[in-house]
Amino acid sequence: MTTQLTELLFDQIPELIYKSQREYSGGGPTARTCPNSNFLKGVKWSPDGACLLTASEDNWLRVYDLPAEALEQGPLESADGGDAAAAPDNLPAVLYLDEGESIYDYAWYPGMLASDPASCVFASTVRAHPLHLWDAVSGQLRATYRAYDAVDEVTAAYSVAFSSDGTRLLGGYNKMIRIFDTSRPGRFYTEIVTHSKRSPGLQGIVSCMASNEDGSGMLAAGAYSGDAAVLDERTGELLYVLQGQKGGITQVQFSRDGNFLYTGARRDPDIFCWDVRFTSDVVYRMQRQTASTNQRIQFDIEPSGHHLATGGTDGNLLVFDLRTGEPVASHNAAADTLNGVQFHPFLPLAATASGHRRFPLEPETDSDSDADMEGVEGNGEVQTSREDSKACSNALLVWRFSACTVEVQLESYGAETDGDRGPEVASTAAAQELPGADLPARHENGPQHVVEAGLRDQSGVLEQDLQTPHVTEKEPNG
């Protein structure tokens, strides 16, 4: 059985179609919080492609709706990518969520569909807080998932991810992964100990996680110790540990067919490709400009699974052919660090995020001492932007690429289908169990145009009352 997918072509410079910079450079409601360095911390498309989600240094999460005209397909208008610095600011945020503390990580619910309000949620983790489940329509907090330390105090996760079917919420902690039932908020969870004296394994803080979408139950996790591991999500068994990165792992991602795992690290120029069937050695390495930064530099695989794109401290969007591991295209997309890149699930679009930490310097200030001011999370760097570039800094940009349609064997792609809608990450049936499904909507006229009609009858959403928890929770002592 085959399905049609969009394969992006990188034989032309992409066209800039949307830009949001004023939000992060003085025009947004939180500019006074960090006026000198309100850089973005990556960008993530919703699974249905209807929305964009960003986090930034001002501790706010922002949701953007993809405009309807983005569906228009035509020849690329720009031969040189356009002047991003002079481009209009034409992508306003529709939702602002104030986390109040530094945002470590965030993740969309994998079954999210704009036509199903119950499924429109995402999770986040911030310093000194439990895991949060946010409503992406109303902006209200749906639920919290609380983990406690040895003295019964709430401890924050350093990373967050959903299982591939969305029924479990995973939090990465020090030498441990805690697994919550998505439908049961509170302090109920199971633990996977990743390292102990009796059972050595993945040492240090679990900094990133990703589930394999091929249905195998494999979970990849990376740690700031520089190691990555593959576990059985169902049993918690540690299958193998992958070593070789020079710095702390900041991202892990499975290939579209589920046979390969890609890992990237801070202060390490290489993205490693591992064959999860034969893990004796690295298949190949892809080099990018990240050897000098502690910042998380995001990479992503385009829908057909043939190419991987990544950012870097040089501001370039670098594209690799995953069949060979060789670079095939490069485009300057930012005037400073390009820290985020993600492809749209099915349109020939990619979103990029940029920026790094800056401090106002006195003339006598030593640059080396300024670099030491970085936080342990590695959220930014002290660098100089290229003033003569046509790109811009601290900005969310959406690019359109030339593309073609290819047919993919579902058996090799590792995804399930529903009719003609192509690969689905997860069924929306699980959305019925999400807490807080009856919260009122705010931006009702959202991006319904991206989702094909008739996916789900909204009348079938189960109502739940946040004021009356459906589970009994144990409160911490004292």
JSON list of C-alpha atoms in Angstrom, two decimals, residues 100-314:
[
{"chain": "A", "resi": 100, "resn": "GLY", "atom": "CA", "xyz": [6.78, 32.95, 34.55]},
{"chain": "A", "resi": 101, "resn": "GLU", "atom": "CA", "xyz": [10.00, 30.92, 34.63]},
{"chain": "A", "resi": 102, "resn": "SER", "atom": "CA", "xyz": [12.58, 29.75, 32.11]},
{"chain": "A", "resi": 103, "resn": "ILE", "atom": "CA", "xyz": [11.03, 27.33, 29.59]},
{"chain": "A", "resi": 104, "resn": "TYR", "atom": "CA", "xyz": [12.98, 24.09, 29.27]},
{"chain": "A", "resi": 105, "resn": "ASP", "atom": "CA", "xyz": [10.94, 22.23, 26.66]},
{"chain": "A", "resi": 106, "resn": "TYR", "atom": "CA", "xyz": [7.50, 21.94, 25.02]},
{"chain": "A", "resi": 107, "resn": "ALA", "atom": "CA", "xyz": [5.66, 19.43, 22.83]},
{"chain": "A", "resi": 108, "resn": "TRP", "atom": "CA", "xyz": [2.40, 19.19, 20.88]},
{"chain": "A", "resi": 109, "resn": "TYR", "atom": "CA", "xyz": [-0.11, 16.45, 21.58]},
{"chain": "A", "resi": 110, "resn": "PRO", "atom": "CA", "xyz": [0.46, 14.07, 18.61]},
{"chain": "A", "resi": 111, "resn": "GLY", "atom": "CA", "xyz": [-3.25, 13.62, 17.84]},
{"chain": "A", "resi": 112, "resn": "MET", "atom": "CA", "xyz": [-3.95, 17.35, 17.63]},
{"chain": "A", "resi": 113, "resn": "LEU", "atom": "CA", "xyz": [-6.50, 18.39, 14.98]},
{"chain": "A", "resi": 114, "resn": "ALA", "atom": "CA", "xyz": [-7.87, 21.91, 14.65]},
{"chain": "A", "resi": 115, "resn": "SER", "atom": "CA", "xyz": [-11.32, 20.45, 13.90]},
{"chain": "A", "resi": 116, "resn": "ASP", "atom": "CA", "xyz": [-11.32, 18.72, 17.30]},
{"chain": "A", "resi": 117, "resn": "PRO", "atom": "CA", "xyz": [-11.00, 21.27, 20.14]},
{"chain": "A", "resi": 118, "resn": "ALA", "atom": "CA", "xyz": [-10.49, 18.53, 22.72]},
{"chain": "A", "resi": 119, "resn": "SER", "atom": "CA", "xyz": [-7.25, 17.53, 21.02]},
{"chain": "A", "resi": 120, "resn": "CYS", "atom": "CA", "xyz": [-5.79, 21.04, 20.71]},
{"chain": "A", "resi": 121, "resn": "VAL", "atom": "CA", "xyz": [-3.30, 20.88, 23.56]},
{"chain": "A", "resi": 122, "resn": "PHE", "atom": "CA", "xyz": [0.44, 20.96, 24.14]},
{"chain": "A", "resi": 123, "resn": "ALA", "atom": "CA", "xyz": [2.69, 20.27, 27.11]},
{"chain": "A", "resi": 124, "resn": "SER", "atom": "CA", "xyz": [5.49, 22.38, 28.55]},
{"chain": "A", "resi": 125, "resn": "THR", "atom": "CA", "xyz": [8.03, 22.16, 31.33]},
{"chain": "A", "resi": 126, "resn": "VAL", "atom": "CA", "xyz": [9.57, 25.15, 33.08]},
{"chain": "A", "resi": 127, "resn": "ARG", "atom": "CA", "xyz": [11.91, 25.75, 35.97]},
{"chain": "A", "resi": 128, "resn": "ALA", "atom": "CA", "xyz": [10.48, 24.93, 39.44]},
{"chain": "A", "resi": 129, "resn": "HIS", "atom": "CA", "xyz": [7.07, 23.89, 38.07]},
{"chain": "A", "resi": 130, "resn": "PRO", "atom": "CA", "xyz": [5.29, 20.62, 37.28]},
{"chain": "A", "resi": 131, "resn": "LEU", "atom": "CA", "xyz": [4.47, 19.62, 33.71]},
{"chain": "A", "resi": 132, "resn": "HIS", "atom": "CA", "xyz": [1.74, 21.83, 32.23]},
{"chain": "A", "resi": 133, "resn": "LEU", "atom": "CA", "xyz": [-0.93, 20.82, 29.70]},
{"chain": "A", "resi": 134, "resn": "TRP", "atom": "CA", "xyz": [-2.19, 23.93, 27.90]},
{"chain": "A", "resi": 135, "resn": "ASP", "atom": "CA", "xyz": [-5.29, 24.47, 25.78]},
{"chain": "A", "resi": 136, "resn": "ALA", "atom": "CA", "xyz": [-4.07, 25.81, 22.43]},
{"chain": "A", "resi": 137, "resn": "VAL", "atom": "CA", "xyz": [-7.43, 27.46, 21.68]},
{"chain": "A", "resi": 138, "resn": "SER", "atom": "CA", "xyz": [-8.42, 29.18, 24.93]},
{"chain": "A", "resi": 139, "resn": "GLY", "atom": "CA", "xyz": [-4.96, 29.51, 26.46]},
{"chain": "A", "resi": 140, "resn": "GLN", "atom": "CA", "xyz": [-6.15, 28.05, 29.75]},
{"chain": "A", "resi": 141, "resn": "LEU", "atom": "CA", "xyz": [-4.27, 25.47, 31.78]},
{"chain": "A", "resi": 142, "resn": "ARG", "atom": "CA", "xyz": [-5.93, 22.09, 31.24]},
{"chain": "A", "resi": 143, "resn": "ALA", "atom": "CA", "xyz": [-3.94, 20.07, 33.78]},
{"chain": "A", "resi": 144, "resn": "THR", "atom": "CA", "xyz": [-0.66, 19.62, 35.65]},
{"chain": "A", "resi": 145, "resn": "TYR", "atom": "CA", "xyz": [1.41, 16.48, 36.08]},
{"chain": "A", "resi": 146, "resn": "ARG", "atom": "CA", "xyz": [3.49, 16.58, 39.25]},
{"chain": "A", "resi": 147, "resn": "ALA", "atom": "CA", "xyz": [6.64, 14.68, 40.13]},
{"chain": "A", "resi": 148, "resn": "TYR", "atom": "CA", "xyz": [8.17, 14.78, 43.60]},
{"chain": "A", "resi": 149, "resn": "ASP", "atom": "CA", "xyz": [11.71, 14.35, 44.88]},
{"chain": "A", "resi": 150, "resn": "ALA", "atom": "CA", "xyz": [12.98, 12.47, 47.93]},
{"chain": "A", "resi": 151, "resn": "VAL", "atom": "CA", "xyz": [11.78, 15.20, 50.32]},
{"chain": "A", "resi": 152, "resn": "ASP", "atom": "CA", "xyz": [8.32, 15.33, 48.73]},
{"chain": "A", "resi": 153, "resn": "GLU", "atom": "CA", "xyz": [8.83, 18.62, 46.89]},
{"chain": "A", "resi": 154, "resn": "VAL", "atom": "CA", "xyz": [7.74, 19.27, 43.31]},
{"chain": "A", "resi": 155, "resn": "THR", "atom": "CA", "xyz": [10.59, 18.77, 40.88]},
{"chain": "A", "resi": 156, "resn": "ALA", "atom": "CA", "xyz": [10.65, 20.11, 37.33]},
{"chain": "A", "resi": 157, "resn": "ALA", "atom": "CA", "xyz": [11.32, 18.01, 34.24]},
{"chain": "A", "resi": 158, "resn": "TYR", "atom": "CA", "xyz": [14.13, 19.08, 31.93]},
{"chain": "A", "resi": 159, "resn": "SER", "atom": "CA", "xyz": [12.43, 17.67, 28.84]},
{"chain": "A", "resi": 160, "resn": "VAL", "atom": "CA", "xyz": [8.94, 16.61, 27.81]},
{"chain": "A", "resi": 161, "resn": "ALA", "atom": "CA", "xyz": [7.47, 14.41, 25.07]},
{"chain": "A", "resi": 162, "resn": "PHE", "atom": "CA", "xyz": [4.32, 12.44, 24.31]},
{"chain": "A", "resi": 163, "resn": "SER", "atom": "CA", "xyz": [4.22, 8.78, 23.42]},
{"chain": "A", "resi": 164, "resn": "SER", "atom": "CA", "xyz": [3.47, 8.22, 19.74]},
{"chain": "A", "resi": 165, "resn": "ASP", "atom": "CA", "xyz": [-0.21, 7.47, 20.47]},
{"chain": "A", "resi": 166, "resn": "GLY", "atom": "CA", "xyz": [-0.57, 10.39, 22.90]},
{"chain": "A", "resi": 167, "resn": "THR", "atom": "CA", "xyz": [-1.79, 8.29, 25.82]},
{"chain": "A", "resi": 168, "resn": "ARG", "atom": "CA", "xyz": [1.34, 8.91, 27.90]},
{"chain": "A", "resi": 169, "resn": "LEU", "atom": "CA", "xyz": [3.25, 12.05, 28.81]},
{"chain": "A", "resi": 170, "resn": "LEU", "atom": "CA", "xyz": [6.98, 11.59, 29.37]},
{"chain": "A", "resi": 171, "resn": "GLY", "atom": "CA", "xyz": [9.17, 13.80, 31.54]},
{"chain": "A", "resi": 172, "resn": "GLY", "atom": "CA", "xyz": [12.96, 13.71, 31.58]},
{"chain": "A", "resi": 173, "resn": "TYR", "atom": "CA", "xyz": [14.61, 14.10, 34.99]},
{"chain": "A", "resi": 174, "resn": "ASN", "atom": "CA", "xyz": [18.02, 13.42, 36.52]},
{"chain": "A", "resi": 175, "resn": "LYS", "atom": "CA", "xyz": [18.84, 9.75, 35.81]},
{"chain": "A", "resi": 176, "resn": "MET", "atom": "CA", "xyz": [15.13, 9.07, 35.38]},
{"chain": "A", "resi": 177, "resn": "ILE", "atom": "CA", "xyz": [12.15, 9.23, 33.03]},
{"chain": "A", "resi": 178, "resn": "ARG", "atom": "CA", "xyz": [8.72, 9.59, 34.61]},
{"chain": "A", "resi": 179, "resn": "ILE", "atom": "CA", "xyz": [5.68, 8.45, 32.64]},
{"chain": "A", "resi": 180, "resn": "PHE", "atom": "CA", "xyz": [2.25, 9.99, 33.28]},
{"chain": "A", "resi": 181, "resn": "ASP", "atom": "CA", "xyz": [-1.11, 8.79, 31.98]},
{"chain": "A", "resi": 182, "resn": "THR", "atom": "CA", "xyz": [-2.28, 11.74, 29.88]},
{"chain": "A", "resi": 183, "resn": "SER", "atom": "CA", "xyz": [-5.88, 11.24, 31.03]},
{"chain": "A", "resi": 184, "resn": "ARG", "atom": "CA", "xyz": [-4.93, 11.24, 34.75]},
{"chain": "A", "resi": 185, "resn": "PRO", "atom": "CA", "xyz": [-3.35, 14.54, 35.81]},
{"chain": "A", "resi": 186, "resn": "GLY", "atom": "CA", "xyz": [-1.82, 14.79, 39.25]},
{"chain": "A", "resi": 187, "resn": "ARG", "atom": "CA", "xyz": [1.01, 12.90, 40.91]},
{"chain": "A", "resi": 188, "resn": "PHE", "atom": "CA", "xyz": [0.40, 9.45, 39.49]},
{"chain": "A", "resi": 189, "resn": "TYR", "atom": "CA", "xyz": [3.30, 8.17, 37.40]},
{"chain": "A", "resi": 190, "resn": "THR", "atom": "CA", "xyz": [5.67, 5.29, 36.79]},
{"chain": "A", "resi": 191, "resn": "GLU", "atom": "CA", "xyz": [9.44, 5.62, 36.72]},
{"chain": "A", "resi": 192, "resn": "ILE", "atom": "CA", "xyz": [12.15, 4.35, 34.41]},
{"chain": "A", "resi": 193, "resn": "VAL", "atom": "CA", "xyz": [15.50, 4.64, 36.17]},
{"chain": "A", "resi": 194, "resn": "THR", "atom": "CA", "xyz": [18.06, 5.27, 33.44]},
{"chain": "A", "resi": 195, "resn": "HIS", "atom": "CA", "xyz": [21.16, 4.95, 35.63]},
{"chain": "A", "resi": 196, "resn": "SER", "atom": "CA", "xyz": [22.02, 3.58, 39.05]},
{"chain": "A", "resi": 197, "resn": "LYS", "atom": "CA", "xyz": [25.00, 1.99, 40.80]},
{"chain": "A", "resi": 198, "resn": "ARG", "atom": "CA", "xyz": [23.46, -1.43, 40.37]},
{"chain": "A", "resi": 199, "resn": "SER", "atom": "CA", "xyz": [22.37, -0.83, 36.79]},
{"chain": "A", "resi": 200, "resn": "PRO", "atom": "CA", "xyz": [24.60, 1.59, 34.83]},
{"chain": "A", "resi": 201, "resn": "GLY", "atom": "CA", "xyz": [23.00, 3.09, 31.76]},
{"chain": "A", "resi": 202, "resn": "LEU", "atom": "CA", "xyz": [22.14, 6.61, 30.64]},
{"chain": "A", "resi": 203, "resn": "GLN", "atom": "CA", "xyz": [23.88, 8.95, 33.07]},
{"chain": "A", "resi": 204, "resn": "GLY", "atom": "CA", "xyz": [22.90, 12.49, 33.96]},
{"chain": "A", "resi": 205, "resn": "ILE", "atom": "CA", "xyz": [19.90, 14.68, 33.20]},
{"chain": "A", "resi": 206, "resn": "VAL", "atom": "CA", "xyz": [17.58, 13.35, 30.48]},
{"chain": "A", "resi": 207, "resn": "SER", "atom": "CA", "xyz": [17.61, 16.38, 28.20]},
{"chain": "A", "resi": 208, "resn": "CYS", "atom": "CA", "xyz": [15.50, 15.19, 25.25]},
{"chain": "A", "resi": 209, "resn": "MET", "atom": "CA", "xyz": [13.24, 12.32, 24.18]},
{"chain": "A", "resi": 210, "resn": "ALA", "atom": "CA", "xyz": [11.48, 11.03, 21.07]},
{"chain": "A", "resi": 211, "resn": "SER", "atom": "CA", "xyz": [9.15, 8.09, 20.44]},
{"chain": "A", "resi": 212, "resn": "ASN", "atom": "CA", "xyz": [9.52, 5.92, 17.35]},
{"chain": "A", "resi": 213, "resn": "GLU", "atom": "CA", "xyz": [6.38, 6.30, 15.24]},
{"chain": "A", "resi": 214, "resn": "ASP", "atom": "CA", "xyz": [6.73, 2.84, 13.63]},
{"chain": "A", "resi": 215, "resn": "GLY", "atom": "CA", "xyz": [4.77, 1.19, 16.46]},
{"chain": "A", "resi": 216, "resn": "SER", "atom": "CA", "xyz": [7.79, -0.67, 17.85]},
{"chain": "A", "resi": 217, "resn": "GLY", "atom": "CA", "xyz": [7.52, 1.00, 21.25]},
{"chain": "A", "resi": 218, "resn": "MET", "atom": "CA", "xyz": [11.10, 2.26, 21.08]},
{"chain": "A", "resi": 219, "resn": "LEU", "atom": "CA", "xyz": [11.89, 5.46, 22.96]},
{"chain": "A", "resi": 220, "resn": "ALA", "atom": "CA", "xyz": [15.08, 7.42, 22.35]},
{"chain": "A", "resi": 221, "resn": "ALA", "atom": "CA", "xyz": [16.50, 9.61, 25.10]},
{"chain": "A", "resi": 222, "resn": "GLY", "atom": "CA", "xyz": [19.52, 11.88, 25.27]},
{"chain": "A", "resi": 223, "resn": "ALA", "atom": "CA", "xyz": [21.35, 13.21, 28.32]},
{"chain": "A", "resi": 224, "resn": "TYR", "atom": "CA", "xyz": [23.62, 16.12, 29.10]},
{"chain": "A", "resi": 225, "resn": "SER", "atom": "CA", "xyz": [26.31, 13.53, 29.88]},
{"chain": "A", "resi": 226, "resn": "GLY", "atom": "CA", "xyz": [26.76, 13.18, 26.11]},
{"chain": "A", "resi": 227, "resn": "ASP", "atom": "CA", "xyz": [25.18, 9.74, 25.77]},
{"chain": "A", "resi": 228, "resn": "ALA", "atom": "CA", "xyz": [21.95, 8.68, 24.09]},
{"chain": "A", "resi": 229, "resn": "ALA", "atom": "CA", "xyz": [19.94, 5.53, 24.73]},
{"chain": "A", "resi": 230, "resn": "VAL", "atom": "CA", "xyz": [17.13, 3.52, 23.20]},
{"chain": "A", "resi": 231, "resn": "LEU", "atom": "CA", "xyz": [14.59, 2.02, 25.59]},
{"chain": "A", "resi": 232, "resn": "ASP", "atom": "CA", "xyz": [11.46, -0.08, 25.36]},
{"chain": "A", "resi": 233, "resn": "GLU", "atom": "CA", "xyz": [8.78, 2.39, 26.38]},
{"chain": "A", "resi": 234, "resn": "ARG", "atom": "CA", "xyz": [6.38, -0.39, 27.40]},
{"chain": "A", "resi": 235, "resn": "THR", "atom": "CA", "xyz": [8.70, -2.27, 29.77]},
{"chain": "A", "resi": 236, "resn": "GLY", "atom": "CA", "xyz": [11.30, 0.37, 30.62]},
{"chain": "A", "resi": 237, "resn": "GLU", "atom": "CA", "xyz": [14.09, -1.95, 29.48]},
{"chain": "A", "resi": 238, "resn": "LEU", "atom": "CA", "xyz": [17.27, -0.20, 28.39]},
{"chain": "A", "resi": 239, "resn": "LEU", "atom": "CA", "xyz": [18.09, -1.69, 24.99]},
{"chain": "A", "resi": 240, "resn": "TYR", "atom": "CA", "xyz": [21.41, 0.01, 24.31]},
{"chain": "A", "resi": 241, "resn": "VAL", "atom": "CA", "xyz": [23.44, 3.14, 25.01]},
{"chain": "A", "resi": 242, "resn": "LEU", "atom": "CA", "xyz": [24.94, 5.20, 22.16]},
{"chain": "A", "resi": 243, "resn": "GLN", "atom": "CA", "xyz": [28.18, 7.04, 22.90]},
{"chain": "A", "resi": 244, "resn": "GLY", "atom": "CA", "xyz": [30.40, 9.35, 20.91]},
{"chain": "A", "resi": 245, "resn": "GLN", "atom": "CA", "xyz": [28.99, 12.88, 20.99]},
{"chain": "A", "resi": 246, "resn": "LYS", "atom": "CA", "xyz": [31.37, 15.49, 22.41]},
{"chain": "A", "resi": 247, "resn": "GLY", "atom": "CA", "xyz": [28.76, 17.54, 24.27]},
{"chain": "A", "resi": 248, "resn": "GLY", "atom": "CA", "xyz": [25.43, 17.14, 26.00]},
{"chain": "A", "resi": 249, "resn": "ILE", "atom": "CA", "xyz": [22.70, 15.72, 23.76]},
{"chain": "A", "resi": 250, "resn": "THR", "atom": "CA", "xyz": [20.09, 18.35, 22.87]},
{"chain": "A", "resi": 251, "resn": "GLN", "atom": "CA", "xyz": [17.91, 16.47, 20.35]},
{"chain": "A", "resi": 252, "resn": "VAL", "atom": "CA", "xyz": [17.10, 12.93, 19.27]},
{"chain": "A", "resi": 253, "resn": "GLN", "atom": "CA", "xyz": [14.85, 12.09, 16.32]},
{"chain": "A", "resi": 254, "resn": "PHE", "atom": "CA", "xyz": [13.95, 8.86, 14.52]},
{"chain": "A", "resi": 255, "resn": "SER", "atom": "CA", "xyz": [13.89, 8.63, 10.74]},
{"chain": "A", "resi": 256, "resn": "ARG", "atom": "CA", "xyz": [10.49, 8.44, 9.04]},
{"chain": "A", "resi": 257, "resn": "ASP", "atom": "CA", "xyz": [10.80, 4.68, 8.58]},
{"chain": "A", "resi": 258, "resn": "GLY", "atom": "CA", "xyz": [11.96, 4.17, 12.18]},
{"chain": "A", "resi": 259, "resn": "ASN", "atom": "CA", "xyz": [15.21, 2.41, 11.26]},
{"chain": "A", "resi": 260, "resn": "PHE", "atom": "CA", "xyz": [17.62, 5.24, 12.00]},
{"chain": "A", "resi": 261, "resn": "LEU", "atom": "CA", "xyz": [18.17, 7.61, 14.90]},
{"chain": "A", "resi": 262, "resn": "TYR", "atom": "CA", "xyz": [19.72, 11.06, 14.63]},
{"chain": "A", "resi": 263, "resn": "THR", "atom": "CA", "xyz": [21.36, 12.75, 17.60]},
{"chain": "A", "resi": 264, "resn": "GLY", "atom": "CA", "xyz": [22.73, 16.27, 18.01]},
{"chain": "A", "resi": 265, "resn": "ALA", "atom": "CA", "xyz": [24.62, 17.87, 20.88]},
{"chain": "A", "resi": 266, "resn": "ARG", "atom": "CA", "xyz": [25.73, 21.26, 22.14]},
{"chain": "A", "resi": 267, "resn": "ARG", "atom": "CA", "xyz": [29.35, 22.28, 21.54]},
{"chain": "A", "resi": 268, "resn": "ASP", "atom": "CA", "xyz": [29.55, 19.51, 18.97]},
{"chain": "A", "resi": 269, "resn": "PRO", "atom": "CA", "xyz": [29.51, 20.15, 15.21]},
{"chain": "A", "resi": 270, "resn": "ASP", "atom": "CA", "xyz": [28.27, 16.66, 14.28]},
{"chain": "A", "resi": 271, "resn": "ILE", "atom": "CA", "xyz": [24.80, 15.17, 13.93]},
{"chain": "A", "resi": 272, "resn": "PHE", "atom": "CA", "xyz": [25.20, 11.40, 14.26]},
{"chain": "A", "resi": 273, "resn": "CYS", "atom": "CA", "xyz": [23.18, 8.89, 12.25]},
{"chain": "A", "resi": 274, "resn": "TRP", "atom": "CA", "xyz": [22.68, 5.54, 14.01]},
{"chain": "A", "resi": 275, "resn": "ASP", "atom": "CA", "xyz": [21.12, 2.41, 12.58]},
{"chain": "A", "resi": 276, "resn": "VAL", "atom": "CA", "xyz": [18.93, 1.20, 15.46]},
{"chain": "A", "resi": 277, "resn": "ARG", "atom": "CA", "xyz": [19.01, -2.32, 14.01]},
{"chain": "A", "resi": 278, "resn": "PHE", "atom": "CA", "xyz": [22.84, -2.49, 14.06]},
{"chain": "A", "resi": 279, "resn": "THR", "atom": "CA", "xyz": [24.31, -0.08, 16.59]},
{"chain": "A", "resi": 280, "resn": "SER", "atom": "CA", "xyz": [27.96, -1.09, 16.51]},
{"chain": "A", "resi": 281, "resn": "ASP", "atom": "CA", "xyz": [29.04, 2.21, 14.98]},
{"chain": "A", "resi": 282, "resn": "VAL", "atom": "CA", "xyz": [27.84, 5.52, 13.55]},
{"chain": "A", "resi": 283, "resn": "VAL", "atom": "CA", "xyz": [26.56, 5.26, 9.97]},
{"chain": "A", "resi": 284, "resn": "TYR", "atom": "CA", "xyz": [27.73, 8.78, 9.08]},
{"chain": "A", "resi": 285, "resn": "ARG", "atom": "CA", "xyz": [28.05, 12.27, 10.53]},
{"chain": "A", "resi": 286, "resn": "MET", "atom": "CA", "xyz": [26.63, 15.55, 9.28]},
{"chain": "A", "resi": 287, "resn": "GLN", "atom": "CA", "xyz": [28.56, 18.69, 10.21]},
{"chain": "A", "resi": 288, "resn": "ARG", "atom": "CA", "xyz": [27.02, 22.02, 11.17]},
{"chain": "A", "resi": 289, "resn": "GLN", "atom": "CA", "xyz": [28.21, 25.21, 12.89]},
{"chain": "A", "resi": 290, "resn": "THR", "atom": "CA", "xyz": [27.49, 24.37, 16.54]},
{"chain": "A", "resi": 291, "resn": "ALA", "atom": "CA", "xyz": [30.93, 23.65, 18.01]},
{"chain": "A", "resi": 292, "resn": "SER", "atom": "CA", "xyz": [31.06, 26.93, 19.97]},
{"chain": "A", "resi": 293, "resn": "THR", "atom": "CA", "xyz": [27.58, 27.15, 21.47]},
{"chain": "A", "resi": 294, "resn": "ASN", "atom": "CA", "xyz": [25.70, 25.68, 24.41]},
{"chain": "A", "resi": 295, "resn": "GLN", "atom": "CA", "xyz": [22.43, 26.62, 22.74]},
{"chain": "A", "resi": 296, "resn": "ARG", "atom": "CA", "xyz": [19.95, 24.00, 21.54]},
{"chain": "A", "resi": 297, "resn": "ILE", "atom": "CA", "xyz": [20.17, 23.96, 17.75]},
{"chain": "A", "resi": 298, "resn": "GLN", "atom": "CA", "xyz": [17.15, 22.19, 16.30]},
{"chain": "A", "resi": 299, "resn": "PHE", "atom": "CA", "xyz": [17.10, 19.92, 13.26]},
{"chain": "A", "resi": 300, "resn": "ASP", "atom": "CA", "xyz": [14.22, 18.23, 11.44]},
{"chain": "A", "resi": 301, "resn": "ILE", "atom": "CA", "xyz": [13.45, 15.73, 8.70]},
{"chain": "A", "resi": 302, "resn": "GLU", "atom": "CA", "xyz": [11.21, 16.76, 5.80]},
{"chain": "A", "resi": 303, "resn": "PRO", "atom": "CA", "xyz": [7.93, 14.84, 5.20]},
{"chain": "A", "resi": 304, "resn": "SER", "atom": "CA", "xyz": [9.24, 12.40, 2.60]},
{"chain": "A", "resi": 305, "resn": "GLY", "atom": "CA", "xyz": [12.10, 11.42, 4.90]},
{"chain": "A", "resi": 306, "resn": "HIS", "atom": "CA", "xyz": [14.84, 12.07, 2.35]},
{"chain": "A", "resi": 307, "resn": "HIS", "atom": "CA", "xyz": [16.39, 15.26, 3.74]},
{"chain": "A", "resi": 308, "resn": "LEU", "atom": "CA", "xyz": [17.37, 16.73, 7.10]},
{"chain": "A", "resi": 309, "resn": "ALA", "atom": "CA", "xyz": [17.70, 20.46, 7.75]},
{"chain": "A", "resi": 310, "resn": "THR", "atom": "CA", "xyz": [19.49, 22.14, 10.63]},
{"chain": "A", "resi": 311, "resn": "GLY", "atom": "CA", "xyz": [20.47, 25.58, 11.82]},
{"chain": "A", "resi": 312, "resn": "GLY", "atom": "CA", "xyz": [23.76, 26.82, 13.23]},
{"chain": "A", "resi": 313, "resn": "THR", "atom": "CA", "xyz": [25.58, 29.76, 14.74]},
{"chain": "A", "resi": 314, "resn": "ASP", "atom": "CA", "xyz": [26.35, 31.07, 11.24]}
]
